[in-house]
Amino acid sequence: MQIDFTHNQSAHCENGVVSNLMRHNGFEISEPMVFGIGSGLLFSYLPFLKVDHAPVFTYRVIPGLIFKRFAKRVGVKIKREKFKDPKAAKARLDENLVKNNPVGLQVGVYNLVYFPDEYRFHFNAHNMVVYGKENDRYLISDPVIEHVTSLSEKELEKVRFAKGAFAPKGHMYYPVAFPEKLDLEKAIVKGIKQTSRDMLAPVPIVGVKAIRWVVKNIRKWPEKIGTKRTNHYLGQIVRMQEEIGTGGGGFRYIYAAFLQEASKVLQNNQLSQLSKEMTEIGDLWRDFAVDASRIYKNRSSQNDGYNAIADQLEAIANLEEAFFKKLKKAV
């Protein structure tokens, strides 16, 4: 069972899976367009949820929501399934492959044997495409790696039924119906409005307010929880930003590329200018990550490093608030 499927590498797994599945079905949709229409950009701080003994900091919406929103806005119907029984999950996957239907899977990263050891940690929201099977090995298109690869039946079962936060439970998804033509104009506007609402939300755990909450905590943590735990938390912020998917700065760059594409589709020059602004904000996120990593690796020469990086993050929050207010008005 091998489907004629074209593998394209992408910056982020879920965007890449959706883009590749759409291309397989005859619709040329880029990764940034998937991300923007699916309103993937976010910042969220979840202190009540722990991963590796540190709070969750996320720079994107919850797994699966990008595809769900994208599909709804462009008129594509998708099917999602989760399973209690690994045998049932395997049978349904094989059934789709026999029908020449590649499927997206949500999996855990820790046991992905083709990942380098330094990238294998307990994170259960990775996405890939299975496009075939040869003997007992499933053919894998993982959009964050350069070439296609494969996993044995046991290896795939292990990552499909990984335990812990966001346990995938054999989650598989795939498109089942398409419109004759995708209405990108309306979908782009809806996507931009949703992202702007999310980033300007009046609740403390999402958007600009969440960034400011983290700023306050970075200033308080050294005294409240000690430098050792503070540095562990900073490491979590940076890892979530730079190593899990594409993180903060990377997602900002993808969103900038989306606005550049959207400006041409909507013939809106304002979006082109805002694309440049978002690229500059992405650069500031990267600068913050570098300076924060110097602190938790004890390589910073600054006497008051925690307040210095808190200042950087506060400046980013101010810029993003102004940015999304302008973006909301632009459409």
mmCIF file of C-alpha atoms in Angstrom:
data_model
loop_
_atom_site.group_PDB
_atom_site.id
_atom_site.type_symbol
_atom_site.label_atom_id
_atom_site.label_comp_id
_atom_site.label_asym_id
_atom_site.label_seq_id
_atom_site.Cartn_x
_atom_site.Cartn_y
_atom_site.Cartn_z
ATOM 1 C CA MET A 1 0.000 0.000 0.000
ATOM 2 C CA GLN A 2 1.747 3.149 -1.197
ATOM 3 C CA ILE A 3 -0.069 6.340 -2.153
ATOM 4 C CA ASP A 4 1.443 8.761 -4.681
ATOM 5 C CA PHE A 5 1.988 11.478 -2.066
ATOM 6 C CA THR A 6 4.316 14.471 -2.375
ATOM 7 C CA HIS A 7 6.287 15.321 0.764
ATOM 8 C CA ASN A 8 6.959 19.020 1.382
ATOM 9 C CA GLN A 9 8.991 20.151 4.367
ATOM 10 C CA SER A 10 7.451 22.891 6.508
ATOM 11 C CA ALA A 11 8.315 24.986 9.551
ATOM 12 C CA HIS A 12 5.547 23.556 11.748
ATOM 13 C CA CYS A 13 3.964 20.129 11.829
ATOM 14 C CA GLU A 14 0.202 20.830 11.842
ATOM 15 C CA ASN A 15 0.415 23.535 9.181
ATOM 16 C CA GLY A 16 2.587 21.252 7.069
ATOM 17 C CA VAL A 17 0.249 18.278 7.380
ATOM 18 C CA VAL A 18 -2.777 20.359 6.346
ATOM 19 C CA SER A 19 -0.915 22.027 3.467
ATOM 20 C CA ASN A 20 0.367 18.673 2.185
ATOM 21 C CA LEU A 21 -3.054 17.001 2.456
ATOM 22 C CA MET A 22 -4.650 19.920 0.596
ATOM 23 C CA ARG A 23 -2.011 19.785 -2.130
ATOM 24 C CA HIS A 24 -2.508 16.033 -2.450
ATOM 25 C CA ASN A 25 -6.188 16.745 -3.146
ATOM 26 C CA GLY A 26 -5.462 19.374 -5.805
ATOM 27 C CA PHE A 27 -5.495 22.641 -3.819
ATOM 28 C CA GLU A 28 -2.270 24.660 -3.768
ATOM 29 C CA ILE A 29 -2.350 26.077 -0.243
ATOM 30 C CA SER A 30 0.829 27.250 1.469
ATOM 31 C CA GLU A 31 1.765 26.621 5.079
ATOM 32 C CA PRO A 32 1.404 30.326 6.051
ATOM 33 C CA MET A 33 -2.067 30.452 4.468
ATOM 34 C CA VAL A 34 -3.165 27.415 6.508
ATOM 35 C CA PHE A 35 -1.776 28.996 9.682
ATOM 36 C CA GLY A 36 -3.392 32.393 9.092
ATOM 37 C CA ILE A 37 -6.820 31.180 7.995
ATOM 38 C CA GLY A 38 -6.760 28.661 10.855
ATOM 39 C CA SER A 39 -5.950 31.472 13.348
ATOM 40 C CA GLY A 40 -3.015 29.507 14.693
ATOM 41 C CA LEU A 41 -1.104 32.397 16.264
ATOM 42 C CA LEU A 42 -1.532 32.891 20.007
ATOM 43 C CA PHE A 43 0.248 33.324 23.294
ATOM 44 C CA SER A 44 -1.046 31.466 26.309
ATOM 45 C CA TYR A 45 0.292 30.995 29.833
ATOM 46 C CA LEU A 46 -1.143 28.025 31.741
ATOM 47 C CA PRO A 47 0.461 27.920 35.222
ATOM 48 C CA PHE A 48 -1.993 25.229 36.384
ATOM 49 C CA LEU A 49 -0.779 22.809 33.676
ATOM 50 C CA LYS A 50 2.726 21.387 34.061
ATOM 51 C CA VAL A 51 5.029 19.767 31.495
ATOM 52 C CA ASP A 52 8.425 18.568 32.771
ATOM 53 C CA HIS A 53 7.700 20.202 36.155
ATOM 54 C CA ALA A 54 7.228 23.680 34.672
ATOM 55 C CA PRO A 55 4.178 25.686 33.528
ATOM 56 C CA VAL A 56 2.994 25.540 29.934
ATOM 57 C CA PHE A 57 3.727 28.531 27.716
ATOM 58 C CA THR A 58 2.254 28.146 24.258
ATOM 59 C CA TYR A 59 2.571 30.314 21.174
ATOM 60 C CA ARG A 60 -0.189 28.651 19.168
ATOM 61 C CA VAL A 61 -3.763 27.436 19.585
ATOM 62 C CA ILE A 62 -4.458 23.933 20.907
ATOM 63 C CA PRO A 63 -3.557 21.017 18.605
ATOM 64 C CA GLY A 64 -6.115 20.289 15.912
ATOM 65 C CA LEU A 65 -7.793 23.692 16.027
ATOM 66 C CA ILE A 66 -5.820 25.105 13.074
ATOM 67 C CA PHE A 67 -7.114 22.387 10.734
ATOM 68 C CA LYS A 68 -10.628 22.573 12.172
ATOM 69 C CA ARG A 69 -10.877 26.328 11.672
ATOM 70 C CA PHE A 70 -9.161 26.271 8.286
ATOM 71 C CA ALA A 71 -11.455 23.532 6.961
ATOM 72 C CA LYS A 72 -14.622 25.242 8.185
ATOM 73 C CA ARG A 73 -13.619 28.607 6.705
ATOM 74 C CA VAL A 74 -12.721 27.281 3.249
ATOM 75 C CA GLY A 75 -15.582 24.743 3.065
ATOM 76 C CA VAL A 76 -13.625 21.486 3.451
ATOM 77 C CA LYS A 77 -15.220 18.666 5.428
ATOM 78 C CA ILE A 78 -12.895 16.660 7.656
ATOM 79 C CA LYS A 79 -13.260 13.482 9.639
ATOM 80 C CA ARG A 80 -11.599 13.007 13.040
ATOM 81 C CA GLU A 81 -11.382 9.796 15.014
ATOM 82 C CA LYS A 82 -9.937 8.753 18.370
ATOM 83 C CA PHE A 83 -9.682 5.215 19.676
ATOM 84 C CA LYS A 84 -9.503 3.316 22.948
ATOM 85 C CA ASP A 85 -8.236 0.151 21.292
ATOM 86 C CA PRO A 86 -4.893 0.267 19.377
ATOM 87 C CA LYS A 87 -6.070 -2.633 17.177
ATOM 88 C CA ALA A 88 -9.126 -0.639 16.071
ATOM 89 C CA ALA A 89 -6.908 2.389 15.403
ATOM 90 C CA LYS A 90 -4.555 0.299 13.259
ATOM 91 C CA ALA A 91 -7.445 -1.290 11.349
ATOM 92 C CA ARG A 92 -8.954 2.121 10.523
ATOM 93 C CA LEU A 93 -5.589 3.462 9.383
ATOM 94 C CA ASP A 94 -5.014 0.434 7.120
ATOM 95 C CA GLU A 95 -8.531 0.796 5.738
ATOM 96 C CA ASN A 96 -7.772 4.363 4.641
ATOM 97 C CA LEU A 97 -4.458 3.396 3.074
ATOM 98 C CA VAL A 98 -6.165 0.655 1.039
ATOM 99 C CA LYS A 99 -8.525 3.377 -0.269
ATOM 100 C CA ASN A 100 -5.498 5.530 -1.285
ATOM 101 C CA ASN A 101 -6.365 8.072 1.400
ATOM 102 C CA PRO A 102 -3.367 9.540 3.285
ATOM 103 C CA VAL A 103 -4.234 10.538 6.854
ATOM 104 C CA GLY A 104 -2.939 12.957 9.451
ATOM 105 C CA LEU A 105 -2.012 11.623 12.873
ATOM 106 C CA GLN A 106 -1.412 13.301 16.228
ATOM 107 C CA VAL A 107 1.442 11.554 18.025
ATOM 108 C CA GLY A 108 3.847 11.783 20.937
ATOM 109 C CA VAL A 109 7.391 12.953 20.246
ATOM 110 C CA TYR A 110 9.287 11.028 22.930
ATOM 111 C CA ASN A 111 9.302 7.684 21.105
ATOM 112 C CA LEU A 112 9.744 8.970 17.547
ATOM 113 C CA VAL A 113 12.859 6.958 16.730
ATOM 114 C CA TYR A 114 13.785 9.049 13.671
ATOM 115 C CA PHE A 115 14.090 12.227 15.780
ATOM 116 C CA PRO A 116 17.513 13.068 17.270
ATOM 117 C CA ASP A 117 17.692 12.282 20.999
ATOM 118 C CA GLU A 118 17.822 15.972 21.988
ATOM 119 C CA TYR A 119 14.405 16.575 20.370
ATOM 120 C CA ARG A 120 12.682 13.583 21.952
ATOM 121 C CA PHE A 121 10.783 14.710 25.024
ATOM 122 C CA HIS A 122 7.282 14.222 26.446
ATOM 123 C CA PHE A 123 5.182 16.286 24.027
ATOM 124 C CA ASN A 124 2.054 14.692 22.588
ATOM 125 C CA ALA A 125 0.885 17.214 20.023
ATOM 126 C CA HIS A 126 3.102 16.411 17.045
ATOM 127 C CA ASN A 127 1.516 15.807 13.624
ATOM 128 C CA MET A 128 2.490 13.653 10.660
ATOM 129 C CA VAL A 129 0.994 12.044 7.554
ATOM 130 C CA VAL A 130 0.907 8.291 6.952
ATOM 131 C CA TYR A 131 0.780 7.687 3.203
ATOM 132 C CA GLY A 132 1.449 3.976 2.835
ATOM 133 C CA LYS A 133 2.704 0.683 4.207
ATOM 134 C CA GLU A 134 5.389 -1.757 3.100
ATOM 135 C CA ASN A 135 5.386 -5.096 4.926
ATOM 136 C CA ASP A 136 5.121 -4.100 8.616
ATOM 137 C CA ARG A 137 6.439 -0.543 8.166
ATOM 138 C CA TYR A 138 4.252 2.530 7.770
ATOM 139 C CA LEU A 139 5.480 5.215 5.363
ATOM 140 C CA ILE A 140 5.666 8.573 7.131
ATOM 141 C CA SER A 141 5.672 12.111 5.777
ATOM 142 C CA ASP A 142 6.704 14.185 8.790
ATOM 143 C CA PRO A 143 6.651 17.781 7.542
ATOM 144 C CA VAL A 144 9.344 19.038 9.919
ATOM 145 C CA ILE A 145 12.020 16.700 8.512
ATOM 146 C CA GLU A 146 13.556 16.888 5.060
ATOM 147 C CA HIS A 147 12.823 13.402 3.737
ATOM 148 C CA VAL A 148 10.094 10.791 4.141
ATOM 149 C CA THR A 149 10.727 8.048 6.677
ATOM 150 C CA SER A 150 8.998 4.993 8.150
ATOM 151 C CA LEU A 151 7.954 3.402 11.450
ATOM 152 C CA SER A 152 7.238 -0.210 12.332
ATOM 153 C CA GLU A 153 3.731 -1.194 13.449
ATOM 154 C CA LYS A 154 4.872 -1.277 17.096
ATOM 155 C CA GLU A 155 6.728 2.046 16.843
ATOM 156 C CA LEU A 156 3.704 3.779 15.333
ATOM 157 C CA GLU A 157 1.335 2.315 17.924
ATOM 158 C CA LYS A 158 3.615 3.561 20.709
ATOM 159 C CA VAL A 159 3.538 7.188 19.520
ATOM 160 C CA ARG A 160 -0.175 7.099 18.654
ATOM 161 C CA PHE A 161 -1.022 5.980 22.192
ATOM 162 C CA ALA A 162 1.539 8.001 24.148
ATOM 163 C CA LYS A 163 0.495 8.844 27.711
ATOM 164 C CA GLY A 164 0.437 12.186 29.519
ATOM 165 C CA ALA A 165 -0.833 15.703 28.736
ATOM 166 C CA PHE A 166 -2.636 15.966 25.367
ATOM 167 C CA ALA A 167 -2.537 12.157 24.996
ATOM 168 C CA PRO A 168 -3.398 11.565 21.310
ATOM 169 C CA LYS A 169 -5.515 8.406 21.865
ATOM 170 C CA GLY A 170 -4.838 7.242 18.322
ATOM 171 C CA HIS A 171 -6.134 10.525 16.897
ATOM 172 C CA MET A 172 -6.362 10.486 13.104
ATOM 173 C CA TYR A 173 -7.908 13.024 10.738
ATOM 174 C CA TYR A 174 -8.347 13.575 7.023
ATOM 175 C CA PRO A 175 -10.460 15.611 4.557
ATOM 176 C CA VAL A 176 -13.488 13.867 3.069
ATOM 177 C CA ALA A 177 -15.166 16.519 0.869
ATOM 178 C CA PHE A 178 -14.089 19.685 -0.933
ATOM 179 C CA PRO A 179 -15.812 22.642 -2.595
ATOM 180 C CA GLU A 180 -15.176 23.317 -6.272
ATOM 181 C CA LYS A 181 -13.204 26.430 -5.338
ATOM 182 C CA LEU A 182 -11.863 27.706 -2.021
ATOM 183 C CA ASP A 183 -13.220 31.119 -1.001
ATOM 184 C CA LEU A 184 -9.931 32.446 0.348
ATOM 185 C CA GLU A 185 -10.979 36.087 0.654
ATOM 186 C CA LYS A 186 -13.680 35.524 3.280
ATOM 187 C CA ALA A 187 -11.600 32.856 5.016
ATOM 188 C CA ILE A 188 -8.602 35.199 5.352
ATOM 189 C CA VAL A 189 -10.715 37.963 6.889
ATOM 190 C CA LYS A 190 -12.300 35.541 9.381
ATOM 191 C CA GLY A 191 -8.882 34.169 10.286
ATOM 192 C CA ILE A 192 -7.405 37.621 10.898
ATOM 193 C CA LYS A 193 -10.370 38.754 13.000
ATOM 194 C CA GLN A 194 -10.195 35.625 15.181
ATOM 195 C CA THR A 195 -6.437 36.014 15.812
ATOM 196 C CA SER A 196 -6.858 39.695 16.664
ATOM 197 C CA ARG A 197 -9.665 38.863 19.129
ATOM 198 C CA ASP A 198 -7.576 36.127 20.745
ATOM 199 C CA MET A 199 -4.484 38.296 21.169
ATOM 200 C CA LEU A 200 -6.521 41.207 22.582
ATOM 201 C CA ALA A 201 -8.731 39.011 24.795
ATOM 202 C CA PRO A 202 -9.652 40.445 28.243
ATOM 203 C CA VAL A 203 -8.617 37.278 30.124
ATOM 204 C CA PRO A 204 -5.209 36.782 31.779
ATOM 205 C CA ILE A 205 -4.234 33.414 30.300
ATOM 206 C CA VAL A 206 -4.267 34.302 26.576
ATOM 207 C CA GLY A 207 -2.926 37.008 24.302
ATOM 208 C CA VAL A 208 -1.164 40.183 25.322
ATOM 209 C CA LYS A 209 -2.484 39.965 28.893
ATOM 210 C CA ALA A 210 -0.861 36.537 29.276
ATOM 211 C CA ILE A 211 2.494 37.916 28.091
ATOM 212 C CA ARG A 212 2.219 40.673 30.710
ATOM 213 C CA TRP A 213 1.392 38.102 33.403
ATOM 214 C CA VAL A 214 4.595 36.230 32.531
ATOM 215 C CA VAL A 215 6.498 39.545 32.707
ATOM 216 C CA LYS A 216 5.280 40.100 36.281
ATOM 217 C CA ASN A 217 6.186 36.552 37.256
ATOM 218 C CA ILE A 218 9.711 36.763 35.827
ATOM 219 C CA ARG A 219 10.278 39.773 38.103
ATOM 220 C CA LYS A 220 8.861 37.904 41.155
ATOM 221 C CA TRP A 221 10.054 34.323 40.623
ATOM 222 C CA PRO A 222 13.699 34.662 41.803
ATOM 223 C CA GLU A 223 12.582 35.783 45.261
ATOM 224 C CA LYS A 224 9.400 33.706 45.409
ATOM 225 C CA ILE A 225 10.570 30.319 44.129
ATOM 226 C CA GLY A 226 14.365 30.701 43.995
ATOM 227 C CA THR A 227 16.790 31.037 41.099
ATOM 228 C CA LYS A 228 16.998 27.298 40.391
ATOM 229 C CA ARG A 229 13.262 26.928 39.689
ATOM 230 C CA THR A 230 13.141 30.331 37.993
ATOM 231 C CA ASN A 231 15.859 29.248 35.583
ATOM 232 C CA HIS A 232 14.021 25.976 34.946
ATOM 233 C CA TYR A 233 10.883 27.980 34.096
ATOM 234 C CA LEU A 234 12.867 30.301 31.812
ATOM 235 C CA GLY A 235 14.239 27.224 30.093
ATOM 236 C CA GLN A 236 10.660 26.059 29.570
ATOM 237 C CA ILE A 237 9.673 29.417 28.033
ATOM 238 C CA VAL A 238 12.588 29.260 25.603
ATOM 239 C CA ARG A 239 12.097 25.594 24.767
ATOM 240 C CA MET A 240 8.394 26.147 24.083
ATOM 241 C CA GLN A 241 9.380 29.153 21.981
ATOM 242 C CA GLU A 242 12.291 27.804 19.978
ATOM 243 C CA GLU A 243 12.303 24.003 20.084
ATOM 244 C CA ILE A 244 8.683 22.825 20.199
ATOM 245 C CA GLY A 245 7.325 23.294 16.694
ATOM 246 C CA THR A 246 8.538 26.711 15.625
ATOM 247 C CA GLY A 247 7.657 28.543 18.801
ATOM 248 C CA GLY A 248 7.183 32.244 19.407
ATOM 249 C CA GLY A 249 9.521 33.914 16.970
ATOM 250 C CA GLY A 250 8.993 31.272 14.304
ATOM 251 C CA PHE A 251 5.222 31.507 14.436
ATOM 252 C CA ARG A 252 5.497 35.288 14.105
ATOM 253 C CA TYR A 253 7.523 34.832 10.916
ATOM 254 C CA ILE A 254 4.960 32.399 9.497
ATOM 255 C CA TYR A 255 2.195 34.873 10.333
ATOM 256 C CA ALA A 256 4.156 37.639 8.609
ATOM 257 C CA ALA A 257 4.365 35.449 5.486
ATOM 258 C CA PHE A 258 0.595 34.864 5.711
ATOM 259 C CA LEU A 259 -0.076 38.619 5.821
ATOM 260 C CA GLN A 260 2.164 39.092 2.793
ATOM 261 C CA GLU A 261 0.157 36.487 0.853
ATOM 262 C CA ALA A 262 -3.138 37.851 2.187
ATOM 263 C CA SER A 263 -2.262 41.388 1.062
ATOM 264 C CA LYS A 264 -2.135 40.147 -2.549
ATOM 265 C CA VAL A 265 -5.328 38.059 -2.322
ATOM 266 C CA LEU A 266 -7.282 40.932 -0.725
ATOM 267 C CA GLN A 267 -5.372 43.665 -2.602
ATOM 268 C CA ASN A 268 -4.758 45.347 0.740
ATOM 269 C CA ASN A 269 -1.389 47.132 1.007
ATOM 270 C CA GLN A 270 -1.867 47.694 4.741
ATOM 271 C CA LEU A 271 -1.405 43.980 5.321
ATOM 272 C CA SER A 272 1.910 44.098 3.483
ATOM 273 C CA GLN A 273 3.168 46.810 5.835
ATOM 274 C CA LEU A 274 1.890 44.917 8.869
ATOM 275 C CA SER A 275 3.738 41.845 7.592
ATOM 276 C CA LYS A 276 7.014 43.761 7.964
ATOM 277 C CA GLU A 277 6.052 44.852 11.493
ATOM 278 C CA MET A 278 5.314 41.264 12.515
ATOM 279 C CA THR A 279 8.708 40.153 11.176
ATOM 280 C CA GLU A 280 10.363 42.764 13.404
ATOM 281 C CA ILE A 281 8.352 41.517 16.397
ATOM 282 C CA GLY A 282 9.526 37.983 15.608
ATOM 283 C CA ASP A 283 13.120 39.242 15.750
ATOM 284 C CA LEU A 284 12.463 40.667 19.225
ATOM 285 C CA TRP A 285 11.090 37.317 20.417
ATOM 286 C CA ARG A 286 14.305 35.673 19.204
ATOM 287 C CA ASP A 287 16.428 38.294 21.007
ATOM 288 C CA PHE A 288 14.461 37.629 24.194
ATOM 289 C CA ALA A 289 15.058 33.878 23.854
ATOM 290 C CA VAL A 290 18.813 34.364 23.439
ATOM 291 C CA ASP A 291 19.076 36.633 26.508
ATOM 292 C CA ALA A 292 16.855 34.379 28.636
ATOM 293 C CA SER A 293 18.952 31.346 27.706
ATOM 294 C CA ARG A 294 22.110 33.154 28.791
ATOM 295 C CA ILE A 295 20.592 33.615 32.238
ATOM 296 C CA TYR A 296 19.515 30.019 32.816
ATOM 297 C CA LYS A 297 22.841 28.768 31.449
ATOM 298 C CA ASN A 298 24.678 31.171 33.791
ATOM 299 C CA ARG A 299 26.306 33.011 30.887
ATOM 300 C CA SER A 300 24.725 36.419 31.423
ATOM 301 C CA SER A 301 26.951 39.345 32.410
ATOM 302 C CA GLN A 302 23.988 41.457 33.577
ATOM 303 C CA ASN A 303 23.608 42.012 37.322
ATOM 304 C CA ASP A 304 19.823 42.344 37.065
ATOM 305 C CA GLY A 305 19.196 39.928 34.215
ATOM 306 C CA TYR A 306 15.694 38.852 35.239
ATOM 307 C CA ASN A 307 14.323 42.396 35.184
ATOM 308 C CA ALA A 308 16.172 43.066 31.926
ATOM 309 C CA ILE A 309 14.481 40.184 30.088
ATOM 310 C CA ALA A 310 11.165 41.089 31.734
ATOM 311 C CA ASP A 311 11.592 44.569 30.206
ATOM 312 C CA GLN A 312 12.199 42.982 26.798
ATOM 313 C CA LEU A 313 9.068 40.864 27.090
ATOM 314 C CA GLU A 314 7.011 43.840 28.255
ATOM 315 C CA ALA A 315 8.113 45.791 25.178
ATOM 316 C CA ILE A 316 7.017 42.871 22.986
ATOM 317 C CA ALA A 317 3.602 42.830 24.713
ATOM 318 C CA ASN A 318 3.157 46.554 24.011
ATOM 319 C CA LEU A 319 4.124 46.125 20.358
ATOM 320 C CA GLU A 320 1.804 43.144 19.869
ATOM 321 C CA GLU A 321 -1.107 44.980 21.463
ATOM 322 C CA ALA A 322 -0.632 47.932 19.091
ATOM 323 C CA PHE A 323 -0.089 45.559 16.158
ATOM 324 C CA PHE A 324 -3.284 43.555 16.597
ATOM 325 C CA LYS A 325 -5.345 46.697 17.082
ATOM 326 C CA LYS A 326 -4.073 47.932 13.721
ATOM 327 C CA LEU A 327 -4.575 44.532 12.109
ATOM 328 C CA LYS A 328 -8.176 44.344 13.334
ATOM 329 C CA LYS A 329 -8.919 47.695 11.698
ATOM 330 C CA ALA A 330 -7.120 46.749 8.469
ATOM 331 C CA VAL A 331 -9.770 44.163 7.562
#
